[in-house]
CSV table of C-alpha atoms in Angstrom, one decimal:
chain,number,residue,atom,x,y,z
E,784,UNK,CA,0.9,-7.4,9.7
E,785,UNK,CA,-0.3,-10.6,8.0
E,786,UNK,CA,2.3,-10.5,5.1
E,787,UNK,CA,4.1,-14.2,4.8
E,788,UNK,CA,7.1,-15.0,2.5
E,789,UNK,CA,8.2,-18.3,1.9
E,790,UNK,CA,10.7,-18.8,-1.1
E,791,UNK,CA,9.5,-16.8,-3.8
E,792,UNK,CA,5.4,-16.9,-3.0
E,793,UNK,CA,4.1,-13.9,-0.8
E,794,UNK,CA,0.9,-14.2,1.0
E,795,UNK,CA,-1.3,-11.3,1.5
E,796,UNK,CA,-4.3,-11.8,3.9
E,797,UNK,CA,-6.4,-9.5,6.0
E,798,UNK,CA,-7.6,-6.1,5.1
E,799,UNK,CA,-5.4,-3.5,2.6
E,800,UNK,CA,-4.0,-0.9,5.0
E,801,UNK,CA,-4.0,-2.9,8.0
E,802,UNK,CA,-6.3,-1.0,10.2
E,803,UNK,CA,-9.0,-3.3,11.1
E,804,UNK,CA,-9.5,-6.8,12.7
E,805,UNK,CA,-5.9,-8.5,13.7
E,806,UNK,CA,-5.0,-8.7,10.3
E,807,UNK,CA,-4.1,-6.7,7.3
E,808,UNK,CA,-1.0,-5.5,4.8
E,809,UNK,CA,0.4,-2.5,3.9
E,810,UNK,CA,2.1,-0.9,0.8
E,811,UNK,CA,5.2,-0.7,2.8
E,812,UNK,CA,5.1,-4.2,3.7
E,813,UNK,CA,4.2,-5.1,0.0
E,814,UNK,CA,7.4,-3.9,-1.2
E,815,UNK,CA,9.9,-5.1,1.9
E,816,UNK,CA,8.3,-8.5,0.9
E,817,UNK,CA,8.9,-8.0,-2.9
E,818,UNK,CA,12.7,-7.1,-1.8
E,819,UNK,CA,12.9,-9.9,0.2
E,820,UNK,CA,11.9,-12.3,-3.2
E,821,UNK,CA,14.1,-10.7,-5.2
E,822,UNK,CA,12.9,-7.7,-8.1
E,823,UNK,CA,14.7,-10.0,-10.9
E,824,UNK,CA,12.9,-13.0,-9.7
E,825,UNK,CA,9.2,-14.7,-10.0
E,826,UNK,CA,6.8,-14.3,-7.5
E,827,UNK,CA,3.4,-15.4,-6.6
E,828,UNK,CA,1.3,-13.4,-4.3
E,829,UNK,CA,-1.5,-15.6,-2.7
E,830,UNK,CA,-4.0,-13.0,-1.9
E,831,UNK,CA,-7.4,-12.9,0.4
E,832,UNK,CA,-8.7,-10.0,1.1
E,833,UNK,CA,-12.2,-8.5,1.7
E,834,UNK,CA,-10.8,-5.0,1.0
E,835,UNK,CA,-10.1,-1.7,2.7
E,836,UNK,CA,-8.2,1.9,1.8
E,837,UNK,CA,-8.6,2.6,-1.9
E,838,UNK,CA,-5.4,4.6,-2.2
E,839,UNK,CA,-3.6,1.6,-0.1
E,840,UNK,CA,-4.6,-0.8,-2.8
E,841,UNK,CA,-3.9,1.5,-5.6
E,842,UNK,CA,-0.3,1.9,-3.8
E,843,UNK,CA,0.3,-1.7,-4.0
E,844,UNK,CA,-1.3,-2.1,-7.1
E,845,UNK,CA,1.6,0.2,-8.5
E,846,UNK,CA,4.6,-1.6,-6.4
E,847,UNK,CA,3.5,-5.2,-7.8
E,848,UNK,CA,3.6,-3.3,-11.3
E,849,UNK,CA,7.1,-2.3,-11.1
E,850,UNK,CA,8.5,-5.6,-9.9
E,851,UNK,CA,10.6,-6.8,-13.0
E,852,UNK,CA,10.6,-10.8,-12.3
E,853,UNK,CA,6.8,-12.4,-13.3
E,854,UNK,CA,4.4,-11.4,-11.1
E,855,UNK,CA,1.1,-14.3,-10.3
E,856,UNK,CA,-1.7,-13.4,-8.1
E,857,UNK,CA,-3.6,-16.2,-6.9
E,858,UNK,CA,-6.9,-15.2,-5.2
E,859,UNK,CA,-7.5,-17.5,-2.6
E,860,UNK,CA,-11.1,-17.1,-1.0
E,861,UNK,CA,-11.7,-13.2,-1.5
E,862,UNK,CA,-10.2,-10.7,-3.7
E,863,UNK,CA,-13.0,-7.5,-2.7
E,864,UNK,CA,-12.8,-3.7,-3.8
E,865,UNK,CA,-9.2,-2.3,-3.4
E,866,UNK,CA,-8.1,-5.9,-2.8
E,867,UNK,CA,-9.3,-6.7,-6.6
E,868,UNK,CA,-7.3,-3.6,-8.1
E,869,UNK,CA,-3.9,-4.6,-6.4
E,870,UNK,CA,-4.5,-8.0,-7.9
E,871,UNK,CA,-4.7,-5.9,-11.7
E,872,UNK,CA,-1.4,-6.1,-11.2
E,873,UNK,CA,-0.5,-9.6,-11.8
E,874,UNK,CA,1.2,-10.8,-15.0
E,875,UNK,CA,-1.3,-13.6,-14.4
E,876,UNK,CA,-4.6,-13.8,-12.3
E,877,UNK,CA,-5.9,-17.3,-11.0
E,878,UNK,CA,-9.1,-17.8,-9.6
E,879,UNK,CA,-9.0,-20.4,-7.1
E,880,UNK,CA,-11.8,-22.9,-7.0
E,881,UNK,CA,-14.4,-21.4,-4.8
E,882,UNK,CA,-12.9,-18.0,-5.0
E,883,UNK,CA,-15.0,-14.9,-5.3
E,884,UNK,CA,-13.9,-11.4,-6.9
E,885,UNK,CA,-15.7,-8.0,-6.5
E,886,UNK,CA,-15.3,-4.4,-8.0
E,887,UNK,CA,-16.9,-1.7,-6.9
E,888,UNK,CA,-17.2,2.1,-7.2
E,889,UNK,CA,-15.4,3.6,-4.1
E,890,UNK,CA,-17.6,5.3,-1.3
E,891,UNK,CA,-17.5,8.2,0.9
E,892,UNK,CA,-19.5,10.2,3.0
E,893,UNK,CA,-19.7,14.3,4.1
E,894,UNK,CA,-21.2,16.1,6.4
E,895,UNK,CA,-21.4,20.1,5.5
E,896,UNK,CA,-21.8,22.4,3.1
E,897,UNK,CA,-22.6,21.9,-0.6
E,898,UNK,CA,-19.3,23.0,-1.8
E,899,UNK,CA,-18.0,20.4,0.8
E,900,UNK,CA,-20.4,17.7,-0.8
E,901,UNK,CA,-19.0,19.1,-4.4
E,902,UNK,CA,-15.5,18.9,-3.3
E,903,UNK,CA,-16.1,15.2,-2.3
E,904,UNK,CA,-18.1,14.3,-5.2
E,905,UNK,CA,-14.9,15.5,-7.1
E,906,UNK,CA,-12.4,13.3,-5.3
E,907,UNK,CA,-14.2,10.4,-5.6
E,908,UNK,CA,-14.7,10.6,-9.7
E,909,UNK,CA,-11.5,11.0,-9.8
E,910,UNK,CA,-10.8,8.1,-7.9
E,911,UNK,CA,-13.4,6.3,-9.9
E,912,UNK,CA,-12.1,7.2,-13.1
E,913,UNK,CA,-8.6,6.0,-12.2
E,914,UNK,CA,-9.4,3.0,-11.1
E,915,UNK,CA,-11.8,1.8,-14.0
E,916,UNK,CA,-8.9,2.7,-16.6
E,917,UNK,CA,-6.9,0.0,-14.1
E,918,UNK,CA,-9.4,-2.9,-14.4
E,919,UNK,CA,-9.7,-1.9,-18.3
E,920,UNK,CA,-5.9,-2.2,-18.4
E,921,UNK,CA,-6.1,-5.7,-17.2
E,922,UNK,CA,-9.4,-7.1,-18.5
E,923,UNK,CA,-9.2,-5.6,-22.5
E,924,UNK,CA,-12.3,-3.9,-22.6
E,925,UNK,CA,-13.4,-0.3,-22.4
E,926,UNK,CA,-13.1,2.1,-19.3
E,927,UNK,CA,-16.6,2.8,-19.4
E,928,UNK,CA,-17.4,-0.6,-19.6
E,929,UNK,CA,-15.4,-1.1,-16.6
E,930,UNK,CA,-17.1,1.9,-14.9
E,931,UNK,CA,-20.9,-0.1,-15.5
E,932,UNK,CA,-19.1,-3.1,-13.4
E,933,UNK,CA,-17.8,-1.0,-10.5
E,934,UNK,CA,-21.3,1.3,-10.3
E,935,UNK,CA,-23.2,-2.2,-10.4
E,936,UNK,CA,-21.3,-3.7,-7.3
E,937,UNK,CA,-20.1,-6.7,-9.7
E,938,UNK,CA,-19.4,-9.9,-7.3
E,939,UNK,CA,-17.6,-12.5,-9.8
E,940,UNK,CA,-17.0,-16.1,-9.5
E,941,UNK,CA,-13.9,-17.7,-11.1
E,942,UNK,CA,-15.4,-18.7,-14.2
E,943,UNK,CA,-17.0,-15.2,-14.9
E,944,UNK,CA,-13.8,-13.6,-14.0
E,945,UNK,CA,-12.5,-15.0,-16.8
E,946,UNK,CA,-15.0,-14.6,-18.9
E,947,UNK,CA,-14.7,-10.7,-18.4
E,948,UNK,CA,-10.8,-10.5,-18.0
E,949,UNK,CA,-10.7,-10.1,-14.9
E,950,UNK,CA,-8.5,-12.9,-14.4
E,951,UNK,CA,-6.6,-15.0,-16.6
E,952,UNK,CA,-7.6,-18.3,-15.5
E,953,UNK,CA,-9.9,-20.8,-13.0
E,954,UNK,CA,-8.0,-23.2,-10.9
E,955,UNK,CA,-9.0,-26.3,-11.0
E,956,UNK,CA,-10.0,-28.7,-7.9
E,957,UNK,CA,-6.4,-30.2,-5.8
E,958,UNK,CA,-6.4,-34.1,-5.8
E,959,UNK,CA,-7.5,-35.0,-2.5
E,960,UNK,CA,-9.3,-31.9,-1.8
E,961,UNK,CA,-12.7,-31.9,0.2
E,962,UNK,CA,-15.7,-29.9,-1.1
E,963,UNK,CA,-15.1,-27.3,1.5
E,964,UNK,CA,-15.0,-23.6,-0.1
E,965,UNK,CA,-11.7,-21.4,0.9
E,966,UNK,CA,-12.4,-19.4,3.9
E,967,UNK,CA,-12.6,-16.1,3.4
E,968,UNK,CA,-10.7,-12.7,5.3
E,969,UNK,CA,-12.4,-11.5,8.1
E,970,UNK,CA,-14.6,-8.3,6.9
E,971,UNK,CA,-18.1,-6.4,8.1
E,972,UNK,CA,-19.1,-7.8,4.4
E,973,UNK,CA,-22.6,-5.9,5.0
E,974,UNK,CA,-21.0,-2.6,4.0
E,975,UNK,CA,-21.4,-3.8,0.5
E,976,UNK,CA,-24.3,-3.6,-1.3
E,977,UNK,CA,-24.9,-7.0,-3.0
E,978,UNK,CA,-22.8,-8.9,-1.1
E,979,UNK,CA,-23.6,-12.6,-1.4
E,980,UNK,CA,-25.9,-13.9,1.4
E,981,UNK,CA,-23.0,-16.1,3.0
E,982,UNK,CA,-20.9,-13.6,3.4
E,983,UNK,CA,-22.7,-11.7,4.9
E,984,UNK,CA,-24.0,-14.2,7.4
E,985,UNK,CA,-20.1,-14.6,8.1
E,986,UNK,CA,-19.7,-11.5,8.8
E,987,UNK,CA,-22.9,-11.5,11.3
E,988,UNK,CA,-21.8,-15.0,13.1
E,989,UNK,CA,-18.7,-13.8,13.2
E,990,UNK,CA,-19.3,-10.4,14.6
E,991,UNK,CA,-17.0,-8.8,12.1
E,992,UNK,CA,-17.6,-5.2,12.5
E,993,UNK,CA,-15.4,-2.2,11.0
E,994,UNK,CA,-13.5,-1.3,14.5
E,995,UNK,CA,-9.8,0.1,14.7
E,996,UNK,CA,-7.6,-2.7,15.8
E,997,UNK,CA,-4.5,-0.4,15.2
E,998,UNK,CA,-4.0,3.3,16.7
E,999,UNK,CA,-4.3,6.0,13.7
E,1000,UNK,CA,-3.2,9.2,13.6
E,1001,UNK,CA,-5.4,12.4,14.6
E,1002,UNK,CA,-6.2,13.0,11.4
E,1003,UNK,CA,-6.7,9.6,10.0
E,1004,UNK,CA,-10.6,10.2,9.0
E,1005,UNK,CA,-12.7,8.3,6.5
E,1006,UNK,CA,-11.5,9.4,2.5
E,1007,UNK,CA,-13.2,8.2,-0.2
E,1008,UNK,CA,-13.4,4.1,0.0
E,1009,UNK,CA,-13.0,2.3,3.5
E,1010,UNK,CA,-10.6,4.5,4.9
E,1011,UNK,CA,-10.1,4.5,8.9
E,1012,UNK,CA,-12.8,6.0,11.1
E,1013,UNK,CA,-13.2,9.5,12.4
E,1014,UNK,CA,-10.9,10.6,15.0
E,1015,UNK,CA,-12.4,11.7,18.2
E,1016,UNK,CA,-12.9,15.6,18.1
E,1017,UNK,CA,-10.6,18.0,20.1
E,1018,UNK,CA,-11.3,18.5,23.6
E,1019,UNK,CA,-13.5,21.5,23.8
E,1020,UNK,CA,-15.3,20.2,21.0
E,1021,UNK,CA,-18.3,19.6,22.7
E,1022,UNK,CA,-21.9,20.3,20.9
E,1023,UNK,CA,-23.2,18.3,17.8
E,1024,UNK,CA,-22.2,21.1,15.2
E,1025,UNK,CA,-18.3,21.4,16.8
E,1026,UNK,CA,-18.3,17.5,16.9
E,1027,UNK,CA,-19.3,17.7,13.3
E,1028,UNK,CA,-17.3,20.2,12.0
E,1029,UNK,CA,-13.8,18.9,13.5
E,1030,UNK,CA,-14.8,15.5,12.1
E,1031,UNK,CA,-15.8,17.3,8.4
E,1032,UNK,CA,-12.3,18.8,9.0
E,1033,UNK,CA,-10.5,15.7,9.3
E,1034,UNK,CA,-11.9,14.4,6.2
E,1035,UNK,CA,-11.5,17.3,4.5
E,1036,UNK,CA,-7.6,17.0,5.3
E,1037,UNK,CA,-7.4,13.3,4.5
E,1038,UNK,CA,-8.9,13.5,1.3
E,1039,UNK,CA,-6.3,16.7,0.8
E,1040,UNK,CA,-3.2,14.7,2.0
E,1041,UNK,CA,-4.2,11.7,-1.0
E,1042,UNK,CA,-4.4,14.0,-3.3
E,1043,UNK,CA,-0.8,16.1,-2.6
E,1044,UNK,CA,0.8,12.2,-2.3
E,1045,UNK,CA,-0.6,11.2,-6.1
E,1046,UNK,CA,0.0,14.4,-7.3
E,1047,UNK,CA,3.4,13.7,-6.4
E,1048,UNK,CA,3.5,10.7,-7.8
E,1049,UNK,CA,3.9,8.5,-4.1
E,1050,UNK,CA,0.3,7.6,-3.2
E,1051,UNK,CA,2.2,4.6,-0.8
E,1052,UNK,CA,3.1,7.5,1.4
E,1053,UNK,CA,-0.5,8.5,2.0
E,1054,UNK,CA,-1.3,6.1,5.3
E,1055,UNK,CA,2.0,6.8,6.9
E,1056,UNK,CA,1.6,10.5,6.7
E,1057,UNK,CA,-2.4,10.4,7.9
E,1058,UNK,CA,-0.9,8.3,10.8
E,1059,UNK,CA,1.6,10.9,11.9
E,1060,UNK,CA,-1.4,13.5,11.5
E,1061,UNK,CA,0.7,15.8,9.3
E,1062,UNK,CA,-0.4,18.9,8.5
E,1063,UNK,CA,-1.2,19.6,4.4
E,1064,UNK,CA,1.8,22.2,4.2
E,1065,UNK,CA,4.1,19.1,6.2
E,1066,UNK,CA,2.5,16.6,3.8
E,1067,UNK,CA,3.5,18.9,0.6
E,1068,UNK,CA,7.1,19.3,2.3
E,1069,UNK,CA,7.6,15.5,2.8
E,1070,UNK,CA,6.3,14.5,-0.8
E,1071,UNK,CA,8.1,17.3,-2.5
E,1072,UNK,CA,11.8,15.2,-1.2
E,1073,UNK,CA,10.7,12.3,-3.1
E,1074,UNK,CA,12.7,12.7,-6.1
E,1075,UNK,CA,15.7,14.2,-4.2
E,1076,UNK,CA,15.2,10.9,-2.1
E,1077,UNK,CA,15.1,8.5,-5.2
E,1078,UNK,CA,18.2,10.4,-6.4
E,1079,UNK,CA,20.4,9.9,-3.0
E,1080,UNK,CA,19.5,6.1,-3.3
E,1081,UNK,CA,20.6,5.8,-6.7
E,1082,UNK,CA,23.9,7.8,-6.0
E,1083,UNK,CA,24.4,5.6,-2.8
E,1084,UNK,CA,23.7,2.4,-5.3
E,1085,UNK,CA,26.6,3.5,-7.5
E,1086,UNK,CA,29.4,3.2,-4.3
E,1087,UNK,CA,27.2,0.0,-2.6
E,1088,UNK,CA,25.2,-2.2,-5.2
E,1089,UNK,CA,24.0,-4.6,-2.3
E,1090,UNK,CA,21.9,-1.4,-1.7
E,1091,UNK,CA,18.2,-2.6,-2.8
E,1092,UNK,CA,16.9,-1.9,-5.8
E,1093,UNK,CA,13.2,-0.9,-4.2
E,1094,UNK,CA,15.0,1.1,-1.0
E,1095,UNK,CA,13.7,4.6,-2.6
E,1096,UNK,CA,10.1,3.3,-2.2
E,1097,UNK,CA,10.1,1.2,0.9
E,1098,UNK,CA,11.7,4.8,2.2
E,1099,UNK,CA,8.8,6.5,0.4
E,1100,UNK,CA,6.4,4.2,2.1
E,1101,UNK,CA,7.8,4.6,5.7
E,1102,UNK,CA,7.3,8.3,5.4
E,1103,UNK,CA,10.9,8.7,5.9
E,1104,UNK,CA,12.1,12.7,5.4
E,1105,UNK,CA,15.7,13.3,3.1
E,1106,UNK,CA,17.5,13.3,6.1
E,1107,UNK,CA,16.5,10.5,7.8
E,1108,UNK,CA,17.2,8.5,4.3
E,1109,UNK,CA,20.7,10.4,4.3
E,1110,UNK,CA,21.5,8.9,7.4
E,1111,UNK,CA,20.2,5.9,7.0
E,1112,UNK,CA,22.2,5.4,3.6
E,1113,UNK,CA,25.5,6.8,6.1
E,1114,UNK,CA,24.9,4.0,8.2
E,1115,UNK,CA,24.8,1.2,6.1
E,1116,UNK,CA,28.3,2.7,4.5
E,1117,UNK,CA,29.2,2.7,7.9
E,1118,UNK,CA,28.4,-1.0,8.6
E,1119,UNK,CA,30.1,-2.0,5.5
E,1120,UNK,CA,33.2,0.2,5.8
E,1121,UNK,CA,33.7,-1.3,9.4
E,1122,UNK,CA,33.3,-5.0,7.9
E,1123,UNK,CA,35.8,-4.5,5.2
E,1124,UNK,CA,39.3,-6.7,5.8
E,1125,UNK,CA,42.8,-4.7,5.5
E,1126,UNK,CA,45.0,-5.9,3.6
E,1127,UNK,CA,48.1,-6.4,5.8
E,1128,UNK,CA,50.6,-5.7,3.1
E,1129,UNK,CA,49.2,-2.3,2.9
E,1130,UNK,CA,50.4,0.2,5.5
E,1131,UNK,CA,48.5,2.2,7.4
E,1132,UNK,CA,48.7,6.2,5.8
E,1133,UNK,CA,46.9,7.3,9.3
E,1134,UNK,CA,46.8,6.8,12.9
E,1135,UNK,CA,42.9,6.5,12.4
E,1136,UNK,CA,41.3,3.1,13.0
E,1137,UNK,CA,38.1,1.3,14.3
E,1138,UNK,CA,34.6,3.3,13.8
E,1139,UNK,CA,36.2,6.8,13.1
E,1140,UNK,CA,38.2,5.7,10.4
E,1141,UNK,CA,35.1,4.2,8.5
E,1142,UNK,CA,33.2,7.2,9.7
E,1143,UNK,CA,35.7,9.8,8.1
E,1144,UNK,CA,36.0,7.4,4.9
E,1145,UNK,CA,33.0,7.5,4.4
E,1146,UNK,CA,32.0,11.2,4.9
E,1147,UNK,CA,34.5,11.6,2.5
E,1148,UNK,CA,33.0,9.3,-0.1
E,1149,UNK,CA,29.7,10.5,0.7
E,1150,UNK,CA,30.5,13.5,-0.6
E,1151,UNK,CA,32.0,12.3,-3.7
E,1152,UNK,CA,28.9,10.3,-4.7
E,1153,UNK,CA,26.7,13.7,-3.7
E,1154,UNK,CA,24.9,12.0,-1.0
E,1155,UNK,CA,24.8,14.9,1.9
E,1156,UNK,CA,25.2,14.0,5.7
E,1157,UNK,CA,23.8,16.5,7.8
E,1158,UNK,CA,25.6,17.8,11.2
C-alpha cells in the first residue's frame, strides 16, 4: 500500500491496483483515506502514477467524485492511463512543473476463437466509450474528440494539459527549487506505445518489468487494460492447447466478473472478488447485496451517527458479504453500548450487566432500526 495521509492532503503513488512493484493503491484504500480526511472537508490528492487496472482507476475515479468537501489533484511526476482518469475526478487538476500526463485507449489480448476475439473486442469499446465520455466530462470537448486522444496514445506536458482541459492549471517553479524534473512511479513504461524516450530508459536502467509483487487470486487474469497476469493453469493442464485454454478461461471470467460489478453499479468490488477467485454465479450473489448493504449502514447511521458516512463503500470495496457487514455494524454497537456511563441515579431494571447486557440491548435495538443479526 503506498497511500499517505497527512492533514487533509492524500498521497497516491505506485501503480492503481497495487499489484506490481512494492508500491501501489487501491479503491479501498482510496476511500478509507478519504474517511480519514473527512467527506465535508477539502482534500488534495498528490498523485504519481504510471498506471495499472482500468476498472481500479475508474473505481477511484468514482469515490473521489462522491467526496462532498473540494477535491485537488496535483500530478506530481506521472499521471499515465487509468492513473489520468482517477485524476478526472478533481474539482481542480494542477500540473506540476515537469509533470507528464497520458491517455490512452485500454488494451487487451485473447487467445481463441473468433467469438472469443468478438466478445473481447466488445468489452473493451465499452470500456473505451466510458472512459472517453470521462475525460470529455472534465476537459469540455466532445467524446469523440476525446476518443482521437486515447487511440493516438496522447502524452501531455503541463502546459498542453491545459491547453486541452485536461487540467486546470500548470504549477509554477518552488523558490529554491533545483532544475531537477519530479521522479516519476516505478513502471515497465515500454508497454506504451509512444512513451517518451526517458521513460523508457527508466524503465530499462531500472529493470522495471510488469511482475506480481502481491499474490492474486486463481482467477485474477489479464482484463482489458493492465490487469494482473495469467494465473498458472490447473495441474493436469499440461499441453500448449490445455495451457491456453485454462488461461483463455481465466480471462474470459475476469472480464465477466467487471462487467457483473458495473452492471451493479460497484466496479470498486471488482479486484477484491478476482482475488478471492469467485466464481461468476458467487460474484452475481455478492454484488446483488449491495444495496441491501448500503441500506443496513444507513439504518445503523440513524441509531450511531459516528458511523462513517463512506462505511457502505469501503465495505463494498473489501468484498464484504451482508452478513459480515451485519456483524460488523453489531460490533461497533457493541463497543459503544459497553463504553456508555450509567447514570447512578438510575436503578438497575435487571440483573444483567457487563458485555451481555450491551449484547442483549443492542439485539434489541438492532432489530428496531431493521439491521438483522444472524445466529
Amino acid at each position: 500500500m503506498t497511500v499517505r495521509v497527512s492533514g487533509s492532503e492524500i498521497t497516491l503513488s505506485g501503480t492503481v491496483g497495487a499489484l506490481w512493484y512494492d508500491e501501489g493503491f487501491t479503491a479501498s484504500e482510496v476511500i478509507a483515506a478519504l474517511a480519514q480526511v473527512g467527506d465535508e472537508n477539502d482534500v488534495t490528492i498528490r498523485l504519481n502514477s504510471g498506471g495499472g487496472i482500468a476498472t481500479e482507476g475508474s473505481a477511484i475515479h468514482a469515490a473521489i467524485a462522491r467526496h462532498t468537501g473540494k477535491t485537488t489533484i496535483v500530478v506530481e511526476g506521472i499521471a499515465a492511463s487509468a492513473a489520468s482518469l482517477l485524476a478526472m475526478a478533481g474539482d481542480e487538476i494542477e500540473m506540476a512543473l515537469g509533470s507528464t500526463m497520458m491517455i490512452h485507449d485500454p488494451s487487451g489480448f485473447t487467445y481463441g476463437t473468433a467469438a472469443e476475439h468478438e466478445m473481447s473486442l466488445r468489452a473493451l469499446n465499452a470500456l473505451a466509450t466510458s472512459f472517453s465520455n470521462v475525460y470529455a466530462a472534465k476537459s469540455g470537448r466532445t467524446a469523440q474528440q476525446c476518443r482521437a486522444d486515447m487511440k493516438a496514445e496522447t502524452w501531455l506536458t503541463p502546459d498542453d494539459a491545459v491547453t486541452q482541459g485536461y487540467a486546470t492549471r500548470a504549477g509554477s517553479k518552488p523558490a529554491n527549487d533545483n532544475d531537477a524534473e519530479p521522479a516519476v512511479a516505478a513502471f515497465d513504461y515500454r508497454i506504451y506505445a509512444h512513451a517518451p524516450k526517458r521513460l523508457t530508459a527508466l524503465a530499462e536502467k531500472n529493470d522495471w518489468r510488469m511482475s506480481v509483487t502481491r499474490p492474486p487470486a486463481a482467477s485474477a487474469a489479464p482484463t482489458p487494460e493492465k490487469e494482473p497476469p495469467m494465473p498458472e493453469p490447473k495441474a493436469g493442464a499440461t499441453t500448449p492447447e490445455d495451457i491456453a485454454a485454462a488461461r483463455q478461461a481465466a480471462s474470459t471470467l475476469a472480464i465477466e466478473i467487471s462487467d457483473i460489478c458495473a452492471k451493479a453499479g460497484v466496479p470498486a468490488m471488482t479486484t477484491q472478488l478476482l482475488r478471492e477467485g469467485v466464481t461468476a454465479e458467487q460474484a452475481r450473489a455478492r454484488t446483488s447485496q449491495a444495496k441491501d448493504i448500503r441500506m443496513a449502514v444507513d439504518l445503523a447511521r440513524q441509531k450511531d451517527p459516528t458511523i462513517e458516512a463512506n462505511a457502505a463503500d469501503v465495505y463494498l470495496a473489501e468484498g464484504k458479504s451482508l452478513d459480515q457487514v451485519r456483524a460488523a455494524l453489531f460490533e461497533r454497537f457493541v463497543a459503544k453500548e459497553e463504553k456508555t456511563p450509567i447514570n447512578p441515579t438510575t436503578p438497575l431494571a435487571t440483573p444483567e450487566a457487563g458485555a451481555s447486557s450491551a449484547t442483549a440491548s443492542m439485539q434489541r435495538q438492532l432489530k428496531r432500526a431493521g439491521v438483522k443479526q444472524e445466529a
